[in-house]
XYZ file of C-alpha atoms in Angstrom:
538
model
C -14.833 -8.479 34.300
C -16.838 -10.750 36.587
C -15.420 -13.809 34.852
C -11.904 -12.440 35.372
C -12.620 -11.773 39.033
C -13.641 -15.411 39.535
C -10.477 -16.663 37.830
C -8.416 -14.286 39.964
C -10.078 -15.201 43.237
C -11.375 -11.666 43.703
C -15.130 -12.209 43.314
C -16.835 -11.567 46.622
C -18.744 -14.607 47.841
C -17.640 -16.792 44.914
C -14.887 -19.361 45.251
C -11.939 -18.907 42.911
C -12.139 -21.165 39.847
C -9.462 -21.840 37.233
C -12.227 -23.381 35.039
C -10.073 -26.451 34.496
C -12.087 -29.025 32.548
C -14.803 -26.465 31.771
C -15.748 -24.491 28.670
C -16.731 -20.824 28.771
C -18.665 -19.646 25.704
C -18.962 -16.089 24.464
C -22.549 -15.637 23.262
C -22.296 -12.169 21.745
C -19.943 -9.448 20.566
C -18.581 -7.284 23.379
C -17.639 -3.644 22.834
C -15.800 -2.414 25.942
C -16.306 1.117 24.631
C -12.853 2.439 25.443
C -11.617 3.252 21.965
C -10.555 6.700 23.190
C -8.493 5.204 26.051
C -10.401 6.982 28.771
C -10.694 4.075 31.214
C -12.847 6.263 33.435
C -14.315 3.930 36.025
C -14.047 0.870 33.808
C -10.548 -0.568 33.999
C -10.525 -4.019 32.460
C -8.145 -6.310 34.331
C -6.810 -9.332 32.430
C -8.582 -12.624 33.053
C -6.229 -14.456 35.410
C -3.034 -13.313 37.135
C -5.197 -10.888 39.038
C -3.584 -8.687 41.720
C -4.960 -5.876 43.836
C -2.012 -5.440 46.223
C 1.716 -5.141 45.617
C 2.314 -8.660 46.829
C 1.524 -12.231 46.011
C -1.591 -13.912 47.320
C 0.386 -15.522 50.164
C 1.695 -12.155 51.341
C 5.181 -12.435 49.862
C 6.757 -9.861 47.577
C 9.666 -11.822 46.155
C 9.521 -14.122 43.145
C 6.994 -12.690 40.743
C 6.129 -16.207 39.561
C 5.514 -17.667 43.016
C 1.737 -17.205 42.789
C -0.267 -17.537 39.610
C -4.022 -17.231 39.208
C -4.339 -18.917 35.845
C -7.153 -19.714 33.479
C -6.968 -23.446 32.762
C -10.163 -24.180 30.827
C -11.455 -23.600 27.298
C -12.664 -20.187 26.178
C -14.767 -20.477 22.998
C -15.475 -17.130 21.381
C -17.918 -18.776 18.932
C -16.796 -16.367 16.211
C -17.593 -13.242 18.209
C -15.506 -10.092 18.572
C -14.225 -8.354 21.693
C -13.365 -4.778 20.799
C -12.215 -1.377 22.018
C -10.354 -1.913 25.247
C -7.268 -0.271 26.648
C -5.015 -1.134 29.566
C -1.973 0.410 31.161
C 0.329 -0.575 34.000
C -0.383 2.396 36.199
C -4.164 2.255 36.063
C -4.148 -1.474 36.762
C -1.478 -1.353 39.452
C -1.525 2.210 40.678
C 2.138 2.884 41.415
C 5.727 1.729 41.081
C 6.061 0.063 44.499
C 6.670 -3.617 45.157
C 6.751 -5.912 42.162
C 4.284 -3.872 40.107
C 5.791 -5.336 36.972
C 4.453 -8.787 37.909
C 1.079 -7.834 36.519
C 0.090 -8.597 32.952
C -1.886 -6.985 30.166
C -4.105 -8.430 27.464
C -7.433 -10.222 27.346
C -6.032 -13.027 29.534
C -3.256 -12.624 32.037
C -2.018 -16.182 32.519
C -3.232 -19.275 30.636
C -1.968 -22.667 31.823
C -3.104 -25.852 30.105
C -5.921 -23.834 28.558
C -7.418 -23.273 25.151
C -8.592 -20.030 23.549
C -10.449 -20.429 20.255
C -12.889 -18.984 17.702
C -12.321 -15.364 18.621
C -11.555 -11.987 17.105
C -10.064 -9.111 19.095
C -10.292 -5.658 17.540
C -8.739 -2.369 18.660
C -6.929 -3.427 21.818
C -4.126 -1.109 22.913
C -1.912 -0.860 25.960
C 0.893 1.084 27.612
C 3.073 -0.731 30.109
C 6.457 -0.893 31.787
C 7.898 -4.263 32.828
C 4.394 -5.601 32.178
C 4.337 -8.639 29.867
C 1.637 -8.136 27.256
C -0.120 -10.252 24.662
C -3.308 -9.281 22.848
C -4.798 -12.674 23.772
C -2.622 -13.707 26.738
C 0.282 -12.100 28.570
C 1.628 -15.500 29.698
C 0.918 -18.964 28.321
C 2.109 -22.403 29.384
C 1.097 -25.689 27.709
C -1.814 -23.965 25.968
C -3.586 -23.837 22.609
C -4.709 -20.860 20.544
C -6.947 -21.705 17.591
C -9.080 -19.812 15.050
C -8.086 -16.359 16.268
C -7.820 -13.088 14.368
C -6.633 -9.771 15.761
C -7.170 -6.484 13.957
C -6.328 -2.818 14.636
C -4.431 -3.696 17.818
C -1.470 -1.750 19.185
C 0.017 -3.235 22.365
C 2.904 -1.048 23.572
C 5.384 -2.061 26.280
C 8.747 -1.057 27.729
C 11.431 -3.543 28.799
C 9.562 -6.845 28.619
C 7.822 -9.314 26.285
C 5.108 -8.215 23.873
C 3.362 -10.427 21.317
C 0.439 -10.395 18.919
C -1.015 -13.476 20.607
C 1.201 -14.295 23.639
C 3.604 -11.968 25.437
C 5.722 -14.596 27.209
C 5.525 -18.340 26.665
C 7.483 -21.053 28.377
C 8.580 -22.252 31.799
C 8.408 -26.017 31.863
C 10.795 -28.609 33.241
C 9.735 -31.258 30.737
C 10.812 -30.367 27.197
C 9.153 -33.441 25.716
C 5.627 -32.839 26.962
C 5.519 -29.048 27.054
C 4.096 -27.331 24.005
C 2.518 -24.099 22.894
C 0.156 -24.525 19.947
C -1.058 -21.940 17.439
C -3.511 -22.926 14.695
C -5.439 -20.796 12.186
C -4.108 -17.456 13.423
C -4.380 -14.206 11.465
C -2.474 -11.070 12.445
C -2.828 -8.677 9.528
C -1.068 -5.391 8.901
C -3.710 -3.320 10.667
C -1.847 -4.340 13.843
C 1.221 -2.592 15.227
C 3.195 -4.406 17.936
C 5.355 -1.870 19.709
C 8.214 -2.258 22.164
C 10.681 0.247 23.588
C 14.030 -1.230 24.581
C 15.641 0.484 27.546
C 17.950 -0.753 30.286
C 16.164 -4.111 30.460
C 15.400 -6.631 27.740
C 12.473 -6.245 25.421
C 11.104 -8.925 23.135
C 8.583 -8.152 20.424
C 7.062 -10.817 18.170
C 4.157 -11.321 15.808
C 2.972 -14.489 17.571
C 5.074 -14.655 20.750
C 7.147 -11.888 22.272
C 9.482 -14.060 24.354
C 9.845 -17.838 24.590
C 11.938 -18.770 27.577
C 11.114 -22.346 28.479
C 11.742 -25.864 27.348
C 9.427 -27.664 24.996
C 7.932 -27.164 21.570
C 6.052 -24.437 19.735
C 3.704 -25.722 17.026
C 2.421 -23.284 14.391
C -0.122 -24.397 11.785
C -1.798 -22.102 9.254
C -0.560 -18.975 11.018
C -0.426 -15.796 8.933
C 1.448 -12.769 10.241
C 1.737 -9.370 8.579
C 1.888 -7.086 11.610
C 4.006 -3.974 11.790
C 6.862 -4.662 14.186
C 7.631 -1.309 15.756
C 10.691 -1.632 17.989
C 12.798 1.261 19.204
C 15.852 1.481 21.449
C 16.269 4.507 23.690
C 19.656 3.522 25.141
C 22.072 3.253 22.248
C 22.324 5.194 19.004
C 23.786 2.280 17.051
C 20.448 1.134 15.703
C 21.836 -0.877 12.857
C 22.845 -3.384 15.504
C 20.415 -2.898 18.355
C 17.183 -1.780 16.789
C 15.890 -5.223 15.843
C 17.830 -6.994 18.513
C 15.000 -8.908 20.175
C 12.225 -8.939 17.606
C 10.844 -11.244 14.950
C 7.713 -11.777 12.904
C 7.060 -15.112 14.607
C 9.004 -15.050 17.892
C 10.749 -11.997 19.304
C 13.256 -13.803 21.519
C 13.992 -17.469 22.057
C 16.179 -17.866 25.140
C 17.168 -21.392 24.051
C 20.451 -20.879 22.204
C 23.241 -22.760 20.455
C 26.738 -21.809 19.280
C 27.961 -22.768 15.818
C 31.440 -23.922 14.828
C 32.530 -20.304 14.353
C 31.477 -19.323 17.857
C 28.453 -17.384 16.682
C 25.331 -17.591 18.860
C 21.920 -18.284 17.324
C 18.430 -19.013 18.629
C 17.547 -22.693 18.584
C 14.719 -23.485 16.169
C 14.582 -27.296 16.143
C 11.658 -27.319 18.591
C 9.715 -24.748 16.608
C 7.472 -26.492 14.090
C 5.594 -24.676 11.311
C 3.215 -25.916 8.654
C 1.272 -23.857 6.139
C 2.321 -20.526 7.671
C 2.965 -17.268 5.832
C 4.728 -14.054 6.732
C 4.313 -10.688 5.031
C 7.187 -8.411 5.976
C 5.663 -5.716 3.794
C 6.654 -2.163 3.069
C 5.182 -1.182 6.438
C 8.201 -2.883 8.055
C 10.782 -0.978 6.011
C 11.996 2.131 7.794
C 14.148 5.115 7.003
C 16.253 7.000 9.528
C 18.477 10.033 9.793
C 21.666 8.882 11.426
C 23.836 10.277 14.205
C 27.542 10.523 13.400
C 28.376 9.166 16.849
C 26.471 5.911 17.067
C 27.531 5.376 20.676
C 25.559 8.370 21.920
C 22.417 7.626 23.914
C 19.472 8.935 21.973
C 17.588 10.223 25.000
C 20.390 12.693 25.821
C 20.008 14.666 22.578
C 17.125 16.478 20.966
C 18.482 15.451 17.573
C 18.217 11.762 18.414
C 18.469 9.102 15.738
C 14.847 9.027 14.636
C 12.521 7.142 12.378
C 11.352 9.283 9.493
C 7.858 10.109 8.375
C 7.649 9.829 4.604
C 6.408 12.836 2.653
C 5.836 13.184 -1.065
C 6.207 16.972 -1.179
C 7.676 19.638 1.103
C 4.286 21.379 1.079
C 3.138 18.695 3.525
C 5.317 20.317 6.219
C 5.759 23.876 4.898
C 3.319 26.571 3.828
C 3.503 28.798 0.741
C 5.483 31.428 2.668
C 8.193 28.989 3.625
C 7.040 28.570 7.224
C 7.271 25.093 8.716
C 3.907 23.717 9.739
C 4.789 20.406 11.414
C 7.420 19.355 13.904
C 9.105 16.010 13.445
C 11.548 14.083 11.313
C 10.720 13.638 7.646
C 12.204 12.173 4.506
C 11.266 13.369 1.039
C 10.217 10.514 -1.215
C 10.314 10.313 -4.979
C 7.222 8.170 -5.309
C 8.211 5.061 -3.364
C 11.938 5.827 -3.551
C 13.562 7.785 -0.726
C 15.721 10.781 -1.547
C 18.675 11.823 0.604
C 16.782 14.876 1.871
C 15.937 14.695 5.577
C 14.065 17.373 7.496
C 14.347 17.694 11.266
C 11.785 20.320 12.278
C 11.873 21.417 15.919
C 10.182 24.060 18.052
C 12.245 27.099 18.981
C 10.188 29.289 21.301
C 6.869 29.633 19.518
C 8.344 29.013 16.060
C 9.156 25.877 14.128
C 12.665 25.840 12.663
C 14.761 23.364 10.722
C 17.498 21.755 12.771
C 20.631 21.424 10.618
C 24.227 20.272 10.989
C 25.350 23.754 11.825
C 22.654 24.385 14.420
C 23.385 21.062 16.047
C 26.924 22.108 16.818
C 29.823 19.806 17.634
C 30.838 17.515 20.445
C 33.811 15.427 21.529
C 33.492 11.703 20.893
C 36.457 9.457 21.631
C 38.777 12.410 21.390
C 37.387 13.542 18.043
C 35.325 16.657 17.352
C 32.286 15.695 15.297
C 29.030 17.253 14.211
C 26.175 16.262 16.511
C 23.863 15.482 13.638
C 24.321 13.903 10.251
C 21.403 13.957 7.837
C 22.601 10.797 6.127
C 19.609 8.669 5.291
C 19.782 4.956 6.032
C 17.377 2.178 5.155
C 16.512 -0.619 7.566
C 14.468 -3.427 6.057
C 13.131 -5.975 8.515
C 13.675 -9.657 7.711
C 13.724 -11.559 10.991
C 11.604 -14.538 11.989
C 13.316 -15.298 15.301
C 16.005 -13.767 17.423
C 18.033 -15.197 20.257
C 19.093 -13.699 23.542
C 22.245 -12.016 24.797
C 25.017 -9.741 23.610
C 26.129 -10.441 20.083
C 23.073 -12.553 19.388
C 22.233 -13.447 15.817
C 18.843 -14.004 14.291
C 17.077 -16.347 11.894
C 16.503 -14.142 8.847
C 14.334 -14.525 5.798
C 15.647 -13.267 2.510
C 13.669 -11.903 -0.416
C 16.533 -12.225 -2.922
C 16.022 -15.901 -3.756
C 18.170 -17.203 -0.913
C 16.640 -20.442 0.436
C 14.360 -20.104 3.416
C 16.260 -21.374 6.493
C 13.077 -22.289 8.330
C 10.761 -24.924 6.884
C 6.996 -24.530 6.986
C 6.944 -20.743 6.526
C 6.288 -19.134 3.152
C 7.529 -15.585 2.805
C 5.122 -13.611 0.680
C 6.171 -10.550 -1.264
C 6.240 -7.096 0.191
C 2.938 -6.200 -1.389
C 0.207 -4.987 0.901
C -1.500 -7.776 2.819
C -4.654 -6.077 3.985
C -7.515 -8.189 5.205
C -10.153 -8.627 2.521
C -13.819 -9.506 2.462
C -13.807 -12.951 0.914
C -17.465 -13.840 1.217
C -19.497 -11.168 -0.551
C -23.223 -11.337 0.004
C -26.064 -11.653 -2.478
C -27.249 -8.082 -2.065
C -30.979 -8.743 -1.939
C -33.493 -10.371 0.353
C -34.289 -13.992 -0.305
C -36.391 -16.719 1.206
C -35.151 -20.287 1.645
C -37.437 -23.025 2.886
C -36.301 -25.824 5.147
C -34.018 -25.798 8.152
C -30.733 -26.554 6.380
C -28.866 -24.599 3.723
C -25.428 -24.796 2.120
C -23.065 -21.848 2.471
C -23.041 -21.578 -1.309
C -26.775 -20.895 -1.306
C -26.147 -17.774 0.774
C -23.921 -16.251 -1.894
C -24.255 -15.322 -5.527
C -21.642 -15.802 -8.271
C -19.498 -17.997 -6.051
C -17.386 -19.061 -9.014
C -16.502 -15.422 -9.714
C -14.843 -14.805 -6.357
C -11.443 -13.223 -6.999
C -9.861 -14.114 -3.655
C -8.564 -17.473 -2.503
C -10.598 -19.247 0.134
C -8.730 -21.435 2.588
C -11.227 -24.279 2.255
C -9.853 -26.306 5.157
C -10.438 -23.487 7.586
C -13.743 -21.838 6.724
C -15.428 -21.073 10.043
C -19.154 -20.374 10.419
C -20.895 -19.387 13.653
C -24.587 -18.752 14.335
C -25.862 -16.872 17.381
C -29.245 -15.409 18.408
C -29.882 -11.663 18.242
C -32.132 -10.087 20.847
C -33.606 -11.392 24.085
C -36.656 -12.897 22.385
C -34.747 -14.954 19.841
C -34.129 -18.680 20.268
C -32.540 -19.007 16.858
C -29.282 -20.904 16.576
C -27.489 -23.228 14.272
C -24.689 -25.690 13.674
C -22.216 -25.857 10.826
C -20.820 -28.968 9.158
C -17.790 -28.034 7.057
C -16.964 -29.502 3.666
C -13.181 -29.274 3.293
C -13.307 -30.323 -0.355
C -15.704 -27.526 -1.327
C -16.465 -24.825 1.214
C -19.665 -23.877 -0.651
C -21.146 -27.248 0.267
C -20.742 -26.769 3.997
C -24.172 -27.108 5.615
C -25.850 -24.800 8.111
C -28.659 -26.402 10.105
C -30.928 -24.024 11.994
C -33.003 -24.397 15.116
C -35.381 -22.228 17.121
C -36.983 -19.079 15.783
C -36.167 -15.393 15.638
C -33.276 -13.216 14.520
C -29.789 -14.683 14.273
C -26.345 -13.581 13.157
C -24.107 -15.666 10.909
C -20.350 -14.953 11.008
C -18.226 -16.425 8.210
C -14.447 -16.238 7.921
C -11.423 -18.347 7.070
C -8.981 -16.501 9.375
C -6.507 -15.995 6.534
C -6.341 -12.229 6.068
C -10.097 -12.341 5.982
C -12.455 -9.650 7.216
C -15.392 -11.530 8.650
C -18.681 -11.417 6.771
C -21.793 -11.009 8.900
C -25.273 -11.939 7.676
C -28.483 -11.409 9.611
C -31.328 -13.854 9.107
C -34.715 -14.586 10.581
C -35.569 -18.217 11.238
C -39.304 -18.766 10.708
C -41.498 -21.782 11.406
C -41.136 -23.029 7.851
C -37.825 -21.610 6.701
C -35.619 -18.552 6.644
C -36.050 -15.001 5.505
C -32.465 -13.994 4.763
C -31.638 -10.305 5.129
C -28.481 -9.959 3.109
C -26.078 -7.300 4.378
C -22.336 -7.515 4.850
C -21.437 -5.835 8.113
C -18.123 -4.049 7.606
C -16.422 -1.758 10.072
C -17.189 1.305 7.938
C -20.796 0.378 7.211
C -23.904 1.608 8.943
C -25.324 -0.881 11.451
C -27.551 -3.501 9.901
C -31.185 -3.156 10.852
C -32.162 -6.289 12.725
C -35.322 -7.821 11.273
C -38.384 -7.681 13.466
């Protein structure tokens, strides 16, 4: 928070600093302790783009881009994790007056010419309206994002850009020199990126929500499997509008072209990908019960066109006496196959009842009397990488039926589950290694028996001291031919933490060691999210 205040020019007695030409290092994990979204007395403002009044720093209230307090340096997370923080528009801004929507949400607000690297963000969530949001940065211009993993994050916005890494990227007058770079990025399917499309535009993307400037976007070794959760509350014709501005890589690219048939598509020639993968996954396949009148606005009807919760048996929503136990919209599945049976359970007084065609009644639509509700089940698979901008826009799809991939550099993996896995399992017993240097392979047993693929080129290892008394540290020299031969060299004495990952759907492995005068006493424990805390050696 203090760092953000300095970037935003709000730190009393300290001159504002963009940190241009400087490196800020994170020296420990940070748990902001707001997993329950309380925010009581501890609102975390984004780092940069920092406002306290409904006006720009120069006193104007017009162009929301006229004043930017940007971070312009390097932020090196050193393999650490920032976890459990929540933001929303109203707590940050306070009200609807002025240009409240000019704020931003995410770890960073505005990054210009900066670099964010070697970082994991876990369990960030947000609620915002007209508030551009990115888990790492709301806005980014001419910036780099490298060695970053996000897990269990759920940014939610209304009518603006929302992205797994960057909410809105772009704004440059020089298309040849401008670029946005992503390298070694992992966004697994524990993340849900959510956007509600209303009367304004929304753009929801796995890497970038909205790209609206000139220049290039470079993506290397980026792996996206997030759930793209986009909903439109204006129009019932979801087969057209639902995915309108969303994609697994970029939600909306405002740079467009028109083909010989007059069809409009997003331009992709300045988007460059190498070694990237996308998992669309079953988590991005949705089932709906459909309105007969697709032109009806969903918010005007209690039987709105709704996404369905899958159930395997009616007993999940009904007791043995036939009483409904849950309100909502459900579809009965036959294993993994949907049936045509939809349940719309609503509250009537103090009782839950099933809403049917007959109870919905009829209405006049274009001179025709129609039932308000139709229980027809429809299936909406998601297959978009990019979308464009504007009415009638088309998208760059990816097909899973053998049709050639229209975008080079991206491999589309099957729809099997793409959960993060622990790739580097520990030895499971204490050991003692003499000397100040050790190979990564020496820290693990049965290396040859590992059943998961290691991205050798991108194994990352970080060493940091644990406790105020420790001076222990270390450096890592990678071996891209054989990750097991990468060398850790230790210095100082005391307890230290080793974090190992390859950022490719990889849950980080954490080892705790003690560096002694003549060697190391390695306490072997893999710190997983569901494990008890590791006891730090004395």
